[in-house]
GROMACS .gro file of C-alpha atoms in nm:
model
  341
    1MET     CA    1   1.311   0.667   2.722
    2ASN     CA    2   1.474   0.971   2.655
    3GLY     CA    3   1.443   1.201   2.951
    4THR     CA    4   1.312   1.476   2.748
    5ASN     CA    5   0.977   1.632   2.704
    6HIS     CA    6   1.059   1.778   2.382
    7ASN     CA    7   0.704   1.596   2.122
    8ILE     CA    8   0.819   1.494   1.812
    9LEU     CA    9   0.485   1.416   1.696
   10GLU     CA   10   0.161   1.617   1.793
   11VAL     CA   11  -0.189   1.467   1.690
   12ARG     CA   12  -0.458   1.674   1.718
   13HIS     CA   13  -0.856   1.650   1.635
   14LEU     CA   14  -0.746   1.365   1.354
   15LYS     CA   15  -1.024   1.245   1.162
   16LYS     CA   16  -1.043   1.039   0.890
   17TYR     CA   17  -1.392   0.977   0.684
   18PHE     CA   18  -1.395   0.741   0.384
   19PRO     CA   19  -1.715   0.840   0.210
   20ILE     CA   20  -2.010   0.609   0.082
   21THR     CA   21  -2.121   0.621  -0.250
   22ARG     CA   22  -2.426   0.526  -0.455
   23GLY     CA   23  -2.587   0.561  -0.777
   24ILE     CA   24  -2.401   0.640  -1.123
   25PHE     CA   25  -2.260   0.970  -1.018
   26SER     CA   26  -2.155   0.833  -0.683
   27LYS     CA   27  -2.340   1.069  -0.475
   28VAL     CA   28  -2.199   1.051  -0.132
   29VAL     CA   29  -2.461   0.895   0.104
   30ASN     CA   30  -2.281   0.847   0.395
   31SER     CA   31  -1.921   0.825   0.542
   32VAL     CA   32  -1.731   0.526   0.740
   33LYS     CA   33  -1.561   0.730   1.065
   34ALA     CA   34  -1.272   0.534   1.080
   35VAL     CA   35  -1.062   0.793   1.311
   36ASP     CA   36  -1.291   1.031   1.435
   37ASP     CA   37  -1.114   1.304   1.641
   38ILE     CA   38  -0.822   1.164   1.847
   39SER     CA   39  -0.528   1.372   1.945
   40PHE     CA   40  -0.185   1.264   2.153
   41ASN     CA   41   0.169   1.307   2.107
   42VAL     CA   42   0.487   1.087   2.102
   43LYS     CA   43   0.801   1.257   2.270
   44GLU     CA   44   1.169   1.212   2.141
   45GLY     CA   45   1.286   0.909   2.220
   46GLU     CA   46   0.954   0.726   2.315
   47THR     CA   47   0.794   0.458   2.211
   48LEU     CA   48   0.349   0.504   2.223
   49GLY     CA   49   0.160   0.225   2.193
   50LEU     CA   50  -0.164   0.248   2.024
   51VAL     CA   51  -0.395  -0.054   2.090
   52GLY     CA   52  -0.759  -0.206   2.045
   53GLU     CA   53  -0.934  -0.409   1.846
   54SER     CA   54  -0.932  -0.513   1.468
   55GLY     CA   55  -1.147  -0.218   1.286
   56CYS     CA   56  -1.059   0.042   1.565
   57GLY     CA   57  -0.896   0.263   1.339
   58LYS     CA   58  -0.542   0.229   1.487
   59THR     CA   59  -0.407   0.176   1.112
   60THR     CA   60  -0.570   0.429   0.928
   61ALA     CA   61  -0.442   0.687   1.202
   62GLY     CA   62  -0.071   0.551   1.093
   63ARG     CA   63  -0.148   0.561   0.709
   64VAL     CA   64  -0.290   0.979   0.787
   65ILE     CA   65  -0.036   1.074   1.014
   66LEU     CA   66   0.244   1.001   0.713
   67ARG     CA   67   0.008   1.144   0.460
   68LEU     CA   68  -0.063   0.783   0.285
   69ASP     CA   69  -0.358   0.880   0.330
   70ARG     CA   70  -0.565   1.227   0.285
   71PRO     CA   71  -0.721   1.351   0.636
   72THR     CA   72  -1.083   1.460   0.663
   73ALA     CA   73  -0.986   1.706   0.921
   74GLY     CA   74  -0.741   1.779   1.203
   75ASN     CA   75  -0.368   1.851   1.222
   76VAL     CA   76  -0.031   1.627   1.246
   77TYR     CA   77   0.306   1.833   1.365
   78PHE     CA   78   0.619   1.670   1.324
   79GLU     CA   79   0.896   1.880   1.498
   80GLY     CA   80   0.652   2.207   1.469
   81GLN     CA   81   0.576   2.179   1.140
   82ASP     CA   82   0.218   2.075   0.979
   83VAL     CA   83   0.273   1.790   0.799
   84PHE     CA   84  -0.055   1.823   0.583
   85GLU     CA   85   0.077   2.188   0.468
   86LEU     CA   86   0.414   2.058   0.376
   87ARG     CA   87   0.520   2.068  -0.018
   88GLY     CA   88   0.846   2.002  -0.202
   89GLU     CA   89   1.168   1.985  -0.040
   90GLU     CA   90   0.997   1.981   0.317
   91LEU     CA   91   0.783   1.715   0.213
   92MET     CA   92   1.110   1.524   0.120
   93ARG     CA   93   1.251   1.593   0.413
   94PHE     CA   94   0.954   1.455   0.635
   95ARG     CA   95   0.924   1.172   0.446
   96LYS     CA   96   1.289   1.093   0.495
   97ASN     CA   97   1.226   1.112   0.908
   98ALA     CA   98   0.953   0.936   0.949
   99GLN     CA   99   0.908   0.581   0.801
  100ILE     CA  100   0.693   0.294   0.816
  101VAL     CA  101   0.677  -0.098   0.926
  102PHE     CA  102   0.416  -0.225   0.754
  103GLN     CA  103   0.214  -0.564   0.908
  104ASP     CA  104   0.301  -0.786   0.622
  105PRO     CA  105   0.662  -0.845   0.546
  106TYR     CA  106   0.583  -1.040   0.244
  107SER     CA  107   0.324  -0.782   0.063
  108SER     CA  108   0.537  -0.500   0.128
  109LEU     CA  109   0.808  -0.605  -0.075
  110ASN     CA  110   0.864  -0.552  -0.431
  111PRO     CA  111   0.902  -0.939  -0.519
  112ARG     CA  112   1.065  -0.851  -0.874
  113LEU     CA  113   1.342  -0.615  -0.674
  114SER     CA  114   1.642  -0.810  -0.487
  115ILE     CA  115   1.659  -0.713  -0.131
  116GLY     CA  116   1.966  -0.469  -0.183
  117SER     CA  117   1.776  -0.297  -0.430
  118ILE     CA  118   1.475  -0.239  -0.182
  119ILE     CA  119   1.694  -0.098   0.066
  120ALA     CA  120   1.863   0.132  -0.185
  121GLU     CA  121   1.593   0.266  -0.356
  122GLY     CA  122   1.521   0.523  -0.086
  123ILE     CA  123   1.877   0.614  -0.036
  124GLY     CA  124   1.872   0.648  -0.421
  125ALA     CA  125   1.576   0.867  -0.434
  126HIS     CA  126   1.689   1.092  -0.174
  127ARG     CA  127   2.030   1.098  -0.267
  128ILE     CA  128   2.204   1.037   0.086
  129ALA     CA  129   2.449   0.806  -0.170
  130ARG     CA  130   2.506   0.648  -0.484
  131GLY     CA  131   2.741   0.372  -0.640
  132ILE     CA  132   3.002   0.173  -0.468
  133LYS     CA  133   2.924   0.397  -0.107
  134LYS     CA  134   2.529   0.310  -0.193
  135LYS     CA  135   2.579  -0.085  -0.179
  136GLU     CA  136   2.800  -0.046   0.099
  137ALA     CA  137   2.480   0.163   0.308
  138VAL     CA  138   2.279  -0.156   0.200
  139ALA     CA  139   2.549  -0.365   0.342
  140GLU     CA  140   2.556  -0.228   0.662
  141LEU     CA  141   2.174  -0.191   0.711
  142LEU     CA  142   2.161  -0.573   0.625
  143GLU     CA  143   2.456  -0.673   0.923
  144LYS     CA  144   2.238  -0.396   1.157
  145VAL     CA  145   1.898  -0.597   1.110
  146GLY     CA  146   2.057  -0.916   1.182
  147LEU     CA  147   2.148  -1.036   0.783
  148SER     CA  148   2.433  -1.032   0.584
  149ALA     CA  149   2.559  -0.853   0.304
  150GLY     CA  150   2.575  -1.196   0.126
  151HIS     CA  151   2.162  -1.181   0.101
  152TYR     CA  152   2.198  -0.878  -0.144
  153HIS     CA  153   2.074  -1.021  -0.432
  154ARG     CA  154   1.856  -1.291  -0.311
  155TYR     CA  155   1.504  -1.183  -0.356
  156PRO     CA  156   1.192  -1.184  -0.090
  157HIS     CA  157   1.048  -1.528  -0.198
  158GLU     CA  158   1.394  -1.669  -0.025
  159PHE     CA  159   1.332  -1.543   0.290
  160SER     CA  160   1.117  -1.636   0.582
  161GLY     CA  161   0.872  -1.394   0.721
  162GLY     CA  162   1.087  -1.273   1.031
  163GLN     CA  163   1.377  -1.245   0.760
  164ARG     CA  164   1.165  -1.057   0.518
  165GLN     CA  165   1.033  -0.852   0.833
  166ARG     CA  166   1.391  -0.750   0.896
  167VAL     CA  167   1.416  -0.651   0.516
  168ALA     CA  168   1.156  -0.431   0.602
  169ILE     CA  169   1.309  -0.256   0.905
  170ALA     CA  170   1.641  -0.211   0.730
  171ARG     CA  171   1.415  -0.068   0.436
  172ALA     CA  172   1.247   0.169   0.686
  173LEU     CA  173   1.626   0.257   0.852
  174SER     CA  174   1.792   0.319   0.532
  175LEU     CA  175   1.695   0.731   0.566
  176ASN     CA  176   1.837   0.779   0.889
  177PRO     CA  177   1.479   0.859   0.998
  178ARG     CA  178   1.377   1.007   1.327
  179LEU     CA  179   1.017   0.874   1.362
  180VAL     CA  180   0.917   0.488   1.271
  181ILE     CA  181   0.518   0.388   1.276
  182CYS     CA  182   0.506   0.030   1.318
  183ASP     CA  183   0.207  -0.137   1.183
  184GLU     CA  184   0.152  -0.470   1.371
  185PRO     CA  185   0.512  -0.548   1.287
  186VAL     CA  186   0.513  -0.880   1.455
  187SER     CA  187   0.134  -0.991   1.442
  188ALA     CA  188   0.197  -1.208   1.063
  189LEU     CA  189   0.528  -1.414   1.246
  190ASP     CA  190   0.583  -1.701   1.465
  191VAL     CA  191   0.553  -1.615   1.822
  192SER     CA  192   0.944  -1.745   1.851
  193ILE     CA  193   1.037  -1.499   1.604
  194GLN     CA  194   0.800  -1.229   1.774
  195ALA     CA  195   1.063  -1.196   2.044
  196GLN     CA  196   1.350  -1.145   1.804
  197ILE     CA  197   1.219  -0.871   1.601
  198LEU     CA  198   1.072  -0.696   1.921
  199ASN     CA  199   1.460  -0.722   2.051
  200LEU     CA  200   1.581  -0.536   1.755
  201LEU     CA  201   1.368  -0.300   1.742
  202ALA     CA  202   1.452  -0.222   2.103
  203LYS     CA  203   1.823  -0.234   2.009
  204LEU     CA  204   1.752   0.007   1.725
  205LYS     CA  205   1.541   0.234   1.933
  206LYS     CA  206   1.823   0.246   2.186
  207ASP     CA  207   2.136   0.277   1.917
  208LEU     CA  208   1.954   0.545   1.689
  209ASN     CA  209   1.759   0.735   1.926
  210LEU     CA  210   1.434   0.641   1.735
  211SER     CA  211   1.098   0.712   1.827
  212TYR     CA  212   0.804   0.455   1.789
  213LEU     CA  213   0.410   0.471   1.735
  214PHE     CA  214   0.377   0.112   1.787
  215ILE     CA  215   0.038  -0.022   1.630
  216THR     CA  216  -0.101  -0.367   1.724
  217HIS     CA  217  -0.385  -0.559   1.927
  218ASN     CA  218  -0.140  -0.755   2.114
  219LEU     CA  219  -0.149  -0.662   2.457
  220SER     CA  220   0.169  -0.838   2.583
  221VAL     CA  221   0.372  -0.726   2.306
  222VAL     CA  222   0.310  -0.345   2.374
  223GLU     CA  223   0.350  -0.397   2.742
  224HIS     CA  224   0.731  -0.504   2.678
  225VAL     CA  225   0.783  -0.230   2.425
  226SER     CA  226   0.574   0.106   2.497
  227ASP     CA  227   0.648   0.398   2.740
  228ARG     CA  228   0.289   0.498   2.734
  229ILE     CA  229  -0.037   0.338   2.566
  230ALA     CA  230  -0.323   0.449   2.436
  231THR     CA  231  -0.644   0.227   2.356
  232MET     CA  232  -0.862   0.262   2.062
  233TYR     CA  233  -1.223   0.217   2.051
  234LEU     CA  234  -1.422   0.266   1.744
  235GLY     CA  235  -1.217   0.556   1.587
  236GLU     CA  236  -1.121   0.749   1.933
  237ILE     CA  237  -0.868   0.723   2.201
  238ALA     CA  238  -1.090   0.591   2.521
  239GLU     CA  239  -0.752   0.574   2.757
  240LEU     CA  240  -0.357   0.699   2.776
  241ALA     CA  241  -0.170   0.623   3.032
  242ASP     CA  242   0.218   0.572   3.116
  243THR     CA  243   0.251   0.179   3.079
  244ALA     CA  244   0.316   0.078   3.443
  245GLU     CA  245  -0.020   0.290   3.526
  246PHE     CA  246  -0.169   0.168   3.230
  247TYR     CA  247  -0.175  -0.182   3.362
  248SER     CA  248  -0.166  -0.162   3.726
  249ASN     CA  249  -0.455   0.083   3.728
  250PRO     CA  250  -0.669   0.077   3.431
  251LEU     CA  251  -0.995   0.333   3.443
  252HIS     CA  252  -1.201   0.293   3.153
  253PRO     CA  253  -1.427  -0.049   3.113
  254TYR     CA  254  -1.301  -0.134   2.777
  255THR     CA  255  -0.941  -0.138   2.869
  256ILE     CA  256  -1.005  -0.357   3.206
  257SER     CA  257  -1.206  -0.622   2.985
  258LEU     CA  258  -0.914  -0.612   2.706
  259LEU     CA  259  -0.697  -0.640   2.983
  260SER     CA  260  -0.880  -0.947   3.226
  261ALA     CA  261  -0.871  -1.162   2.895
  262ASN     CA  262  -0.498  -1.085   2.831
  263MET     CA  263  -0.349  -1.458   2.903
  264LEU     CA  264  -0.085  -1.530   3.151
  265PRO     CA  265   0.212  -1.727   3.089
  266ASP     CA  266   0.167  -1.939   3.425
  267PRO     CA  267  -0.110  -2.170   3.381
  268LYS     CA  268  -0.127  -2.240   3.709
  269TYR     CA  269  -0.306  -1.870   3.751
  270LYS     CA  270  -0.665  -1.816   3.691
  271LYS     CA  271  -0.820  -1.505   3.683
  272LYS     CA  272  -1.150  -1.367   3.591
  273ALA     CA  273  -1.241  -1.224   3.218
  274ILE     CA  274  -1.519  -0.976   3.126
  275ILE     CA  275  -1.718  -1.084   2.846
  276LEU     CA  276  -1.804  -0.800   2.641
  277THR     CA  277  -2.192  -0.861   2.489
  278GLY     CA  278  -2.271  -0.795   2.155
  279ASP     CA  279  -2.020  -0.674   1.867
  280VAL     CA  280  -1.834  -0.355   1.763
  281PRO     CA  281  -2.114  -0.082   1.596
  282SER     CA  282  -2.062   0.010   1.302
  283PRO     CA  283  -1.811   0.330   1.222
  284ILE     CA  284  -2.078   0.442   0.991
  285ASN     CA  285  -2.346   0.522   1.261
  286PRO     CA  286  -2.183   0.485   1.540
  287PRO     CA  287  -2.424   0.560   1.879
  288ALA     CA  288  -2.480   0.841   2.047
  289GLY     CA  289  -2.326   0.945   2.348
  290CYS     CA  290  -2.014   0.721   2.456
  291ARG     CA  291  -1.940   0.499   2.173
  292PHE     CA  292  -1.898   0.217   2.447
  293HIS     CA  293  -2.226   0.223   2.649
  294THR     CA  294  -2.354  -0.060   2.430
  295ARG     CA  295  -2.138  -0.309   2.533
  296CYS     CA  296  -2.011  -0.175   2.866
  297PRO     CA  297  -2.119  -0.373   3.179
  298VAL     CA  298  -2.148  -0.027   3.390
  299ALA     CA  299  -2.312   0.203   3.110
  300GLY     CA  300  -2.556   0.403   3.304
  301GLU     CA  301  -2.810   0.669   3.132
  302ILE     CA  302  -2.564   0.972   3.125
  303CYS     CA  303  -2.348   0.696   2.860
  304ARG     CA  304  -2.630   0.702   2.609
  305ILE     CA  305  -2.716   1.065   2.593
  306GLU     CA  306  -2.431   1.255   2.671
  307TRP     CA  307  -2.032   1.237   2.465
  308PRO     CA  308  -1.747   1.193   2.693
  309GLU     CA  309  -1.447   1.414   2.679
  310LEU     CA  310  -1.101   1.238   2.723
  311GLU     CA  311  -1.016   1.436   3.027
  312GLU     CA  312  -0.688   1.381   3.301
  313LYS     CA  313  -0.840   1.175   3.588
  314ARG     CA  314  -0.485   1.143   3.701
  315GLU     CA  315  -0.166   1.291   3.667
  316GLY     CA  316  -0.056   1.186   3.271
  317HIS     CA  317  -0.371   0.954   3.289
  318LEU     CA  318  -0.609   1.080   3.041
  319VAL     CA  319  -0.979   0.848   2.975
  320ARG     CA  320  -1.323   0.902   2.844
  321CYS     CA  321  -1.562   0.800   3.065
  322HIS     CA  322  -1.857   0.919   3.262
  323LEU     CA  323  -1.832   0.679   3.557
  324VAL     CA  324  -1.470   0.683   3.668
  325ASP     CA  325  -1.516   0.886   3.950
  326ARG     CA  326  -1.825   0.693   4.018
  327PHE     CA  327  -1.746   0.340   3.992
  328ASP     CA  328  -1.380   0.305   4.020
  329PRO     CA  329  -1.302  -0.042   3.872
  330LYS     CA  330  -0.927  -0.119   3.940
  331PRO     CA  331  -1.017  -0.489   3.981
  332PRO     CA  332  -1.217  -0.677   3.721
  333VAL     CA  333  -1.395  -0.893   3.964
  334LYS     CA  334  -1.587  -0.599   4.041
  335PHE     CA  335  -1.773  -0.610   3.747
  336ASP     CA  336  -2.069  -0.873   3.707
  337VAL     CA  337  -2.040  -1.010   3.356
  338VAL     CA  338  -1.732  -1.229   3.400
  339LYS     CA  339  -1.584  -1.586   3.327
  340GLU     CA  340  -1.309  -1.772   3.478
  341ILE     CA  341  -1.056  -1.875   3.242
   0.00000   0.00000   0.00000
């Protein structure tokens, strides 16, 4: 990680609710609380991993940060500027400096355009280059992501999944961004290809001094690419810590359960997995108190009544839990609900 403490991105009390309507007049009767008051920052040159189960709100958070969806409340600051207040040229400058790599490399690429046209589209829109210089810039980007200039006139359906994701990465880099949000960039790829794409992203980060918000559900992946990791549960940040601290000393019961179920590559090694009972509650009507208490093996009475704040329990280690000081559940075997895997 770059040694600076400068924050390139700051997210403050961000909320995104999707209204539920009913009747011929589309009266709003409730809301899906996809993102519910999250705060974090991304330092310049850093990769922040954002992990959690499907439906926890991590992808929605990434989309709202980039103004692909409108926020319900909160603020996002990029280089000190409020993203939601930007207009005109300032908004165009933000679009140029903050890009995204989507999960599905096929549906995110226009099948009617050649990959050269797809990558060149942003270059032309932002007037970075024209004519032959634009083609040269695209050819250079193709080489940079492990493809060749000879692929310029080929179409997305002619490529494999890993190659299409390289095209998507080249498109994101075409505007020389400073921040890239990677939304499950390898989950749709074969395991052998995942390593290639992750190595490519790591190399590009170093060469271009990029900052990443890396959204994923894969704890093995996020461990190797992130400087810090945040866990999301039901629209909230449950825990945030440096990667080494996150894996060696998790404090939130949800994080501990996720890590306990993370498979290890050595078949001789056996460990205890915490099996959470019940399903994730509905984001339409989340439970009172701690949102995790309905599935937590160590929940107490206070967890059912009082909502916990995200507090710094150790230096740089933030946790949203009432019972951290009381239970200190470092090794997962302290939990009763376990299963050997």
